[in-house]
Tab-separated table of C-alpha atoms and ligand atoms in Angstrom:
chain	number	residue	atom	x	y	z
A	286	MET	CA	-5.462	-23.154	7.609
A	287	LYS	CA	-1.818	-24.012	6.741
A	288	ASP	CA	-0.419	-21.680	9.008
A	289	GLU	CA	2.959	-23.177	8.719
A	290	VAL	CA	3.021	-23.387	4.925
A	291	ILE	CA	6.125	-21.291	4.215
A	292	GLY	CA	9.092	-21.596	6.568
A	293	ALA	CA	10.442	-18.194	6.518
A	294	ARG	CA	13.560	-18.966	8.677
A	295	TYR	CA	14.884	-21.230	5.756
A	296	ILE	CA	14.775	-18.446	3.223
A	297	THR	CA	18.174	-16.509	4.040
A	298	ARG	CA	20.394	-13.970	1.684
A	299	GLU	CA	21.844	-17.385	0.083
A	300	THR	CA	18.313	-18.172	-1.152
A	301	SER	CA	17.692	-17.077	-4.750
A	302	HIS	CA	15.112	-14.410	-4.436
A	303	MET	CA	13.523	-15.198	-7.993
A	304	GLU	CA	12.444	-18.854	-6.812
A	305	TYR	CA	9.287	-19.886	-5.564
A	306	GLN	CA	9.610	-21.701	-2.103
A	307	THR	CA	7.561	-25.092	-1.028
A	308	GLY	CA	4.149	-23.924	-0.204
A	309	MET	CA	3.950	-20.673	-2.275
A	310	ASP	CA	1.351	-21.052	-4.711
A	311	ASP	CA	2.484	-19.922	-8.419
A	312	ILE	CA	-0.084	-19.165	-10.475
A	313	GLY	CA	1.511	-18.632	-13.608
A	314	SER	CA	0.687	-15.377	-14.253
A	315	GLU	CA	2.064	-13.316	-17.562
A	316	VAL	CA	1.579	-10.197	-16.021
A	317	GLN	CA	5.050	-9.796	-13.926
A	318	ASP	CA	7.069	-10.461	-16.970
A	319	GLU	CA	5.047	-7.628	-18.767
A	320	VAL	CA	5.450	-5.397	-16.003
A	321	ILE	CA	9.233	-5.748	-15.632
A	322	SER	CA	9.901	-6.143	-19.218
A	323	ARG	CA	8.332	-2.738	-20.064
A	324	MET	CA	9.617	-1.232	-16.905
A	325	ASN	CA	13.284	-2.139	-17.948
A	326	ALA	CA	12.867	-0.899	-21.599
A	327	GLU	CA	11.619	2.530	-20.555
A	328	GLU	CA	13.797	5.613	-20.918
A	329	PHE	CA	12.609	8.313	-19.017
A	330	ASP	CA	15.279	10.800	-20.429
A	331	ARG	CA	13.402	10.319	-24.074
A	332	TYR	CA	10.493	12.095	-23.481
A	333	THR	CA	9.932	15.773	-24.520
A	334	ALA	CA	7.771	18.435	-23.346
A	335	ALA	CA	5.666	17.644	-26.379
A	336	ASP	CA	5.045	14.113	-25.385
A	337	VAL	CA	4.029	15.064	-22.055
A	338	ARG	CA	1.542	17.954	-23.850
A	339	ARG	CA	0.170	15.241	-26.188
A	340	ALA	CA	-0.486	12.939	-22.898
A	341	LEU	CA	-2.300	15.704	-21.107
A	342	GLY	CA	-4.423	16.237	-24.282
A	343	ARG	CA	-5.517	12.582	-24.471
A	344	ASP	CA	-8.763	11.273	-22.832
A	345	VAL	CA	-7.596	7.898	-22.066
A	346	LEU	CA	-3.798	7.250	-21.698
A	347	SER	CA	-1.366	4.537	-22.641
A	348	PRO	CA	1.258	3.128	-20.894
A	349	GLU	CA	3.765	5.454	-22.919
A	350	ASP	CA	1.754	8.657	-21.909
A	351	PHE	CA	1.981	7.365	-18.394
A	352	ALA	CA	5.692	7.288	-18.488
A	353	ALA	CA	5.798	10.631	-19.941
A	354	LEU	CA	3.700	12.124	-17.101
A	355	LEU	CA	6.495	10.630	-14.800
A	356	SER	CA	9.459	11.807	-16.786
A	357	GLN	CA	11.705	14.630	-15.964
A	358	ALA	CA	10.280	16.504	-18.918
A	359	ALA	CA	6.634	16.655	-17.163
A	360	PHE	CA	7.873	18.324	-14.002
A	361	PRO	CA	7.475	21.950	-15.487
A	362	PHE	CA	4.050	21.074	-16.210
A	363	LEU	CA	3.083	20.016	-12.640
A	364	GLU	CA	0.663	22.704	-12.461
A	365	GLN	CA	-1.121	21.433	-15.602
A	366	MET	CA	-1.111	17.950	-14.369
A	367	ALA	CA	-2.690	18.662	-11.144
A	368	SER	CA	-5.466	20.708	-12.622
A	369	ARG	CA	-6.238	17.703	-14.757
A	370	ALA	CA	-5.783	15.140	-11.946
A	371	GLN	CA	-8.231	17.680	-10.035
A	372	ALA	CA	-10.833	17.508	-12.969
A	373	GLU	CA	-10.612	13.522	-13.008
A	374	THR	CA	-10.855	13.363	-9.501
A	375	ARG	CA	-14.010	15.371	-9.443
A	376	LYS	CA	-15.857	13.447	-12.175
A	377	HIS	CA	-15.013	10.210	-10.957
A	378	PHE	CA	-15.264	10.910	-7.004
A	379	GLY	CA	-17.294	13.985	-6.702
A	380	ASN	CA	-16.406	15.903	-3.474
A	381	SER	CA	-15.995	12.603	-1.450
A	382	VAL	CA	-12.887	11.917	0.585
A	383	GLN	CA	-12.961	8.335	2.429
A	384	MET	CA	-11.471	8.222	5.982
A	385	PHE	CA	-10.255	5.204	7.639
A	386	THR	CA	-7.537	4.383	9.983
A	387	PRO	CA	-4.727	1.562	10.433
A	388	LEU	CA	-4.720	-0.954	13.489
A	389	TYR	CA	-1.803	-2.458	14.261
A	390	ILE	CA	-2.361	-5.755	15.940
A	391	ALA	CA	0.772	-7.317	15.732
A	392	ASN	CA	4.483	-6.182	15.316
A	393	TYR	CA	6.349	-9.708	14.939
A	394	CYS	CA	8.047	-9.984	11.759
A	395	GLU	CA	10.044	-12.756	10.266
A	396	ASN	CA	11.604	-10.614	7.297
A	397	TYR	CA	14.813	-8.728	7.263
A	398	CYS	CA	14.072	-5.843	5.121
A	399	ILE	CA	16.908	-3.466	6.074
A	400	TYR	CA	14.629	-0.091	5.867
A	401	CYS	CA	11.987	-1.152	8.162
A	402	GLY	CA	11.512	-0.618	12.163
A	403	PHE	CA	9.891	-4.075	12.486
A	404	ASN	CA	12.826	-6.159	10.727
A	405	CYS	CA	13.593	-9.270	12.609
A	406	HIS	CA	16.817	-7.853	13.590
A	407	ASN	CA	15.904	-4.651	14.667
A	408	LYS	CA	15.642	-4.335	18.832
A	409	ILE	CA	12.101	-3.160	19.428
A	410	ARG	CA	9.367	-4.101	21.753
A	411	ARG	CA	7.381	-6.828	20.142
A	412	ALA	CA	3.626	-7.450	20.848
A	413	LYS	CA	0.633	-9.267	19.641
A	414	LEU	CA	-2.973	-8.239	20.907
A	415	ASP	CA	-5.261	-11.100	21.806
A	416	MET	CA	-8.866	-10.674	20.755
A	417	ASP	CA	-10.097	-9.039	24.023
A	418	GLU	CA	-7.244	-6.328	23.426
A	419	ILE	CA	-8.306	-6.269	19.704
A	420	GLU	CA	-12.171	-5.730	20.517
A	421	ARG	CA	-10.851	-2.819	23.012
A	422	GLU	CA	-8.879	-1.148	20.230
A	423	LEU	CA	-11.972	-1.633	17.865
A	424	LYS	CA	-14.532	-0.075	20.389
A	425	ALA	CA	-12.034	2.889	20.717
A	426	ILE	CA	-11.582	3.329	16.953
A	427	ALA	CA	-15.457	3.036	16.137
A	428	ALA	CA	-16.164	5.704	18.875
A	429	SER	CA	-14.260	8.062	16.899
A	430	GLY	CA	-16.901	7.578	13.933
A	431	LEU	CA	-14.734	5.990	11.685
A	432	GLN	CA	-16.446	2.862	9.602
A	433	GLU	CA	-13.594	1.774	7.758
A	434	LEU	CA	-10.519	0.202	9.155
A	435	LEU	CA	-7.238	-1.382	7.625
A	436	LEU	CA	-6.028	-4.276	9.894
A	437	LEU	CA	-1.942	-4.564	9.739
A	438	THR	CA	0.242	-6.903	11.129
A	439	GLY	CA	4.274	-7.243	10.772
A	440	GLU	CA	4.914	-10.351	8.508
A	441	SER	CA	5.032	-13.428	10.736
A	442	ARG	CA	3.120	-16.632	9.697
A	443	SER	CA	3.995	-18.152	13.134
A	444	MET	CA	3.333	-15.154	15.460
A	445	SER	CA	0.028	-14.292	13.441
A	446	PRO	CA	-1.310	-16.881	11.669
A	447	VAL	CA	-3.868	-16.751	9.003
A	448	SER	CA	-6.340	-17.987	11.412
A	449	TYR	CA	-5.670	-15.337	13.822
A	450	ILE	CA	-5.997	-12.770	11.174
A	451	GLY	CA	-9.347	-14.334	10.198
A	452	GLU	CA	-10.427	-14.025	13.687
A	453	ALA	CA	-9.906	-10.354	14.105
A	454	VAL	CA	-11.186	-9.452	10.673
A	455	ARG	CA	-14.379	-11.305	11.672
A	456	LEU	CA	-14.105	-9.283	15.071
A	457	ALA	CA	-13.663	-6.190	13.154
A	458	ARG	CA	-16.917	-6.687	11.000
A	459	LYS	CA	-19.024	-6.343	14.238
A	460	TYR	CA	-17.772	-2.606	14.078
A	461	PHE	CA	-16.741	-1.461	10.762
A	462	ARG	CA	-18.394	-1.741	7.258
A	463	VAL	CA	-15.261	-1.710	5.491
A	464	ILE	CA	-12.078	-4.012	6.609
A	465	GLY	CA	-8.960	-3.911	4.394
A	466	VAL	CA	-5.572	-5.803	5.449
A	467	GLU	CA	-1.925	-5.262	4.873
A	468	ILE	CA	-0.335	-8.401	5.894
A	469	TYR	CA	1.854	-10.997	4.125
A	470	PRO	CA	1.139	-12.158	1.038
A	471	LEU	CA	-1.050	-15.078	0.995
A	472	ASN	CA	-2.080	-18.015	-1.408
A	473	VAL	CA	-5.232	-18.246	-3.108
A	474	ASP	CA	-7.313	-20.633	-0.676
A	475	GLU	CA	-6.131	-18.065	2.273
A	476	TYR	CA	-7.351	-15.080	0.589
A	477	ALA	CA	-10.915	-17.211	-0.055
A	478	TYR	CA	-10.502	-17.655	3.735
A	479	LEU	CA	-10.078	-14.153	4.570
A	480	HIS	CA	-12.851	-13.133	2.341
A	481	GLU	CA	-15.399	-15.373	3.976
A	482	CYS	CA	-13.934	-13.791	7.139
A	483	GLY	CA	-14.814	-10.371	5.562
A	484	VAL	CA	-11.940	-8.779	4.055
A	485	ASP	CA	-13.177	-6.478	1.439
A	486	TYR	CA	-9.453	-5.382	0.134
A	487	VAL	CA	-5.587	-6.559	0.397
A	488	THR	CA	-2.903	-3.941	-0.180
A	489	VAL	CA	0.583	-5.441	-0.694
A	490	PHE	CA	3.496	-2.907	-1.102
A	491	GLN	CA	5.945	-4.251	-3.370
A	492	GLU	CA	8.780	-1.892	-2.466
A	493	THR	CA	10.602	-1.776	-5.413
A	494	TYR	CA	9.950	-3.626	-8.847
A	495	ASP	CA	13.935	-3.426	-9.432
A	496	SER	CA	14.467	-7.418	-8.770
A	497	ASP	CA	18.029	-6.778	-8.309
A	498	LYS	CA	17.580	-3.822	-5.731
A	499	TYR	CA	14.866	-5.804	-4.299
A	500	GLU	CA	17.254	-8.541	-3.710
A	501	THR	CA	19.685	-6.256	-1.633
A	502	LEU	CA	17.044	-4.601	0.549
A	503	HIS	CA	15.373	-8.023	1.592
A	504	LEU	CA	18.159	-10.206	3.055
A	505	GLY	CA	15.716	-13.037	4.750
A	506	GLY	CA	12.303	-14.242	5.380
A	507	HIS	CA	9.807	-15.159	2.896
A	508	LYS	CA	9.499	-11.626	1.820
A	509	ARG	CA	12.802	-12.299	-0.185
A	510	ILE	CA	10.646	-14.127	-2.618
A	511	PHE	CA	10.084	-11.438	-5.390
A	512	PRO	CA	7.788	-13.201	-7.781
A	513	TYR	CA	5.556	-14.450	-4.783
A	514	ARG	CA	4.940	-10.878	-3.447
A	515	LEU	CA	4.394	-9.322	-6.995
A	516	ASN	CA	1.647	-11.746	-7.758
A	517	ALA	CA	-0.264	-11.361	-4.463
A	518	GLN	CA	-2.571	-9.079	-5.777
A	519	GLU	CA	-3.679	-11.346	-8.514
A	520	ARG	CA	-4.129	-14.332	-6.066
A	521	ALA	CA	-6.067	-12.102	-3.878
A	522	LEU	CA	-8.572	-11.320	-6.794
A	523	GLN	CA	-8.787	-14.986	-7.719
A	524	GLY	CA	-9.696	-15.607	-3.852
A	525	GLY	CA	-12.481	-13.601	-4.223
A	526	ILE	CA	-11.092	-10.219	-2.818
A	527	ARG	CA	-12.919	-7.226	-4.381
A	528	GLY	CA	-9.954	-4.486	-3.883
A	529	VAL	CA	-6.583	-4.372	-4.225
A	530	GLY	CA	-3.729	-1.917	-3.336
A	531	PHE	CA	-0.470	-1.374	-4.934
A	532	ALA	CA	2.472	0.701	-3.892
A	533	ALA	CA	6.335	0.906	-4.413
A	534	LEU	CA	8.079	2.735	-1.475
A	535	LEU	CA	9.425	5.640	-2.694
A	536	GLY	CA	12.977	6.415	-2.484
A	537	LEU	CA	14.088	2.612	-2.349
A	538	SER	CA	15.352	2.700	-5.620
A	539	ASP	CA	14.680	4.803	-8.976
A	540	PHE	CA	10.968	6.373	-8.115
A	541	ARG	CA	9.986	6.913	-11.710
A	542	ARG	CA	10.712	3.181	-12.725
A	543	ASP	CA	9.012	1.861	-9.576
A	544	ALA	CA	6.048	4.456	-9.966
A	545	PHE	CA	5.621	3.172	-13.862
A	546	ALA	CA	5.958	-0.297	-13.018
A	547	THR	CA	3.282	0.283	-9.735
A	548	GLY	CA	0.818	1.858	-12.419
A	549	LEU	CA	1.157	-0.615	-14.915
A	550	HIS	CA	0.851	-3.419	-12.560
A	551	ALA	CA	-2.447	-2.410	-11.263
A	552	TYR	CA	-3.584	-1.470	-15.350
A	553	LEU	CA	-2.843	-4.870	-16.501
A	554	LEU	CA	-4.703	-6.529	-13.473
A	555	GLN	CA	-7.363	-4.152	-14.227
A	556	ARG	CA	-7.665	-5.125	-17.759
A	557	LYS	CA	-7.587	-8.951	-16.630
A	558	TYR	CA	-10.059	-8.429	-13.744
A	559	PRO	CA	-12.386	-5.378	-14.925
A	560	HIS	CA	-14.344	-6.063	-11.833
A	561	ALA	CA	-11.222	-5.452	-9.607
A	562	GLU	CA	-11.527	-2.071	-7.681
A	563	ILE	CA	-7.709	-0.483	-7.857
A	564	ALA	CA	-6.276	1.588	-5.041
A	565	PHE	CA	-2.685	3.162	-5.258
A	566	SER	CA	-0.698	4.003	-1.956
A	567	CYS	CA	2.222	6.425	-2.378
A	568	PRO	CA	4.638	5.795	0.614
A	569	ARG	CA	7.984	7.408	0.935
A	570	LEU	CA	10.794	6.465	2.916
A	571	ARG	CA	10.328	7.665	6.526
A	572	PRO	CA	13.109	7.436	9.734
A	573	ILE	CA	12.724	4.017	11.958
A	574	ILE	CA	13.470	3.595	15.544
A	575	ASN	CA	17.333	3.008	15.830
A	576	ASN	CA	17.781	4.599	12.440
A	577	ASP	CA	16.769	8.159	11.872
A	578	LYS	CA	18.901	8.592	8.820
A	579	ILE	CA	16.660	6.505	6.575
A	580	ASN	CA	14.966	9.385	4.147
A	581	PRO	CA	13.450	9.343	0.677
A	582	LYS	CA	16.441	10.859	-1.177
A	583	ASP	CA	15.286	12.557	-4.411
A	584	VAL	CA	11.448	12.197	-3.834
A	585	HIS	CA	10.650	15.226	-2.521
A	586	GLU	CA	7.373	16.476	-2.241
A	587	PRO	CA	7.094	17.995	-5.751
A	588	GLN	CA	8.191	15.010	-7.070
A	589	LEU	CA	5.706	12.724	-5.031
A	590	LEU	CA	2.963	15.012	-6.289
A	591	GLN	CA	4.159	14.388	-9.781
A	592	VAL	CA	3.676	10.668	-9.334
A	593	ILE	CA	0.347	11.170	-7.322
A	594	CYS	CA	-1.461	13.095	-10.091
A	595	ALA	CA	0.384	10.716	-13.126
A	596	TYR	CA	-1.477	7.656	-11.126
A	597	ARG	CA	-4.861	9.753	-11.210
A	598	ILE	CA	-4.600	10.650	-14.761
A	599	PHE	CA	-3.523	7.171	-15.970
A	600	MET	CA	-6.090	5.250	-13.974
A	601	PRO	CA	-9.128	7.825	-13.080
A	602	PHE	CA	-11.318	5.487	-11.286
A	603	ALA	CA	-8.555	4.132	-8.968
A	604	SER	CA	-8.888	5.329	-5.230
A	605	ILE	CA	-5.723	6.938	-4.213
A	606	THR	CA	-4.646	7.205	-0.356
A	607	ILE	CA	-2.365	9.784	0.888
A	608	SER	CA	-0.367	8.524	4.042
A	609	THR	CA	0.195	10.012	7.523
A	610	ARG	CA	4.082	9.687	6.317
A	611	GLU	CA	3.171	13.045	4.803
A	612	ARG	CA	2.526	16.261	6.835
A	613	ALA	CA	-0.627	17.602	7.370
A	614	GLY	CA	-0.717	20.496	4.670
A	615	PHE	CA	0.658	18.504	2.222
A	616	ARG	CA	-2.001	15.956	2.606
A	617	ASP	CA	-4.697	18.469	2.653
A	618	ASN	CA	-3.514	19.653	-0.448
A	619	VAL	CA	-3.910	16.260	-2.101
A	620	ILE	CA	-7.006	15.605	-1.164
A	621	GLY	CA	-7.967	18.612	-2.972
A	622	ILE	CA	-6.340	17.510	-6.384
A	623	ALA	CA	-6.276	13.504	-6.422
A	624	ALA	CA	-6.197	11.665	-3.520
A	625	THR	CA	-9.728	10.124	-2.278
A	626	LYS	CA	-8.594	8.274	0.760
A	627	ILE	CA	-7.035	9.579	3.838
A	628	SER	CA	-6.212	8.059	7.082
A	629	ALA	CA	-6.828	9.766	10.533
A	630	GLY	CA	-6.321	9.271	14.378
A	631	VAL	CA	-3.279	7.181	12.977
A	632	SER	CA	-0.726	4.977	15.551
A	633	THR	CA	1.709	2.487	14.179
A	634	GLY	CA	2.408	1.180	17.431
A	635	ILE	CA	0.534	-1.877	19.009
A	636	GLY	CA	-2.242	-1.085	21.301
A	637	GLU	CA	-2.276	2.427	21.283
A	638	HIS	CA	-5.919	3.372	20.703
A	639	SER	CA	-7.604	1.958	23.826
A	640	GLU	CA	-6.652	3.374	27.130
A	641	ASP	CA	-7.066	-0.315	28.684
A	642	ASN	CA	-4.584	-1.927	26.581
A	643	ALA	CA	-1.625	0.594	27.146
A	644	ASP	CA	0.992	1.179	24.596
A	645	LYS	CA	2.443	-2.292	24.167
A	646	GLY	CA	4.595	-2.640	21.175
A	647	ASP	CA	6.914	-0.131	19.478
A	648	ALA	CA	5.717	1.663	15.972
A	649	GLN	CA	6.503	0.578	12.460
A	650	PHE	CA	7.738	4.400	11.283
A	651	GLU	CA	7.515	7.823	12.646
A	652	ILE	CA	4.396	9.490	11.312
A	653	SER	CA	4.392	13.099	10.177
A	654	ASP	CA	0.569	13.783	10.495
A	655	GLY	CA	-0.706	12.725	14.153
A	656	ARG	CA	-4.293	14.936	13.753
A	657	THR	CA	-7.374	13.288	15.547
A	658	VAL	CA	-10.085	11.982	13.501
A	659	ASP	CA	-12.219	15.322	14.110
A	660	GLU	CA	-9.217	17.203	12.907
A	661	VAL	CA	-8.998	15.440	9.813
A	662	TYR	CA	-12.824	15.397	9.252
A	663	GLN	CA	-12.545	19.587	9.597
A	664	ALA	CA	-9.880	19.770	7.380
A	665	ILE	CA	-11.743	18.064	4.809
A	666	GLU	CA	-14.798	20.124	5.305
A	667	GLN	CA	-13.091	23.433	4.918
A	668	GLN	CA	-11.751	22.508	1.646
A	669	GLY	CA	-15.416	22.019	0.712
A	670	LEU	CA	-14.871	18.228	0.341
A	671	GLN	CA	-17.190	15.781	2.047
A	672	PRO	CA	-15.628	13.300	4.273
A	673	VAL	CA	-17.245	9.838	4.002
A	674	MET	CA	-16.772	7.111	6.624
A	675	ALA	CA	-17.729	4.375	4.204
A	676	ASP	CA	-18.660	3.930	0.540
A	677	TYR	CA	-19.954	0.498	0.512
A	678	LEU	CA	-22.967	-1.571	1.508
A	679	TYR	CA	-23.978	-5.017	1.931
A	680	VAL	CA	-27.336	-6.066	0.938
B	182	SF4	S1	8.561	-4.216	5.558
B	182	SF4	FE1	6.973	-5.415	6.336
B	182	SF4	S2	8.173	-7.493	5.869
B	182	SF4	FE2	9.562	-5.799	5.826
B	182	SF4	S3	10.387	-5.669	7.971
B	182	SF4	FE3	8.836	-4.327	7.791
B	182	SF4	S4	6.845	-5.456	8.478
B	182	SF4	FE4	8.464	-6.989	7.864
């Protein structure tokens, strides 16, 4: 693989964030323009209670209905939204709640995202697991009964090249039935390579769809290039990956606008690639090492619930993950309403699952829900729901 395809160190705050750099695939998609122009044209203030009622009365929602559900006018209808979201979830997913855990195999990062603990200027302990260490982590996680794994790295092509990630995925395949990755955006041929290695789904957080705001938050590294990131899910689908995940980091910018763009992005790609399995994550900002003042501002739990319910009602088939960034009680409520996937036994540090590895590298952010796999399993059952370890069979 062309591991050095993009020289992140040459991308600084002087680099135009809207211009593709050498080595970055430009697939010429029209989806980005449509997402951004419709997001910019949205006026959430214009929606009324009547618009919200109309949206909730429809079987299939338009993007405009979705915007109505995200608006301030929908906030008093949160109970009705939760009830409709719950009905959609049970109709499409039954009582199932998918369990998984993230495994961070490296925390080196070439990017300067000012809100993240892994950013290249933050003085933290950096580490990268070798294949023996990764296997120890995999065995420790598999012993908990989990069968789905999300592999993560910081975003460093030089320290965590695609070949390293591919090797880790092949190893993970020995122990897990479903593998996702949350890594730096790749070119189409690189996604095809990871697909061959056994990756089932790719999640890329766009963080914010407001490109002006994006520019002020991403001051260096390849992540600064807004369109290369935004089109990552489409490149992954073109590379043969079956599932793609979308997220804005709520609280970075106007959360209604970002949630609208996230949903619209997924909706347009679903129409273009009907076979694609779509997933949403709903992360809010969290405090990081050396900056405990970072917080999600105006996105409190009720607003977050509004966003999650709007995603569910707009895209009823999509998987929705509820993060350990949220407290246990909130997570348990949300799986009873709209979320279909929950992480358990989570560590965002490096090498913390196996006792033999010892804690090698610092965490990306503070988690709020530190429950074990067994504890989350029981919490799901206590709600009359069914914990599911894997929802996919290779034949
Ligand atoms: S958000 Fe991702 S790319 Fe940015 S500093 Fe953190 S790990 Fe690196």
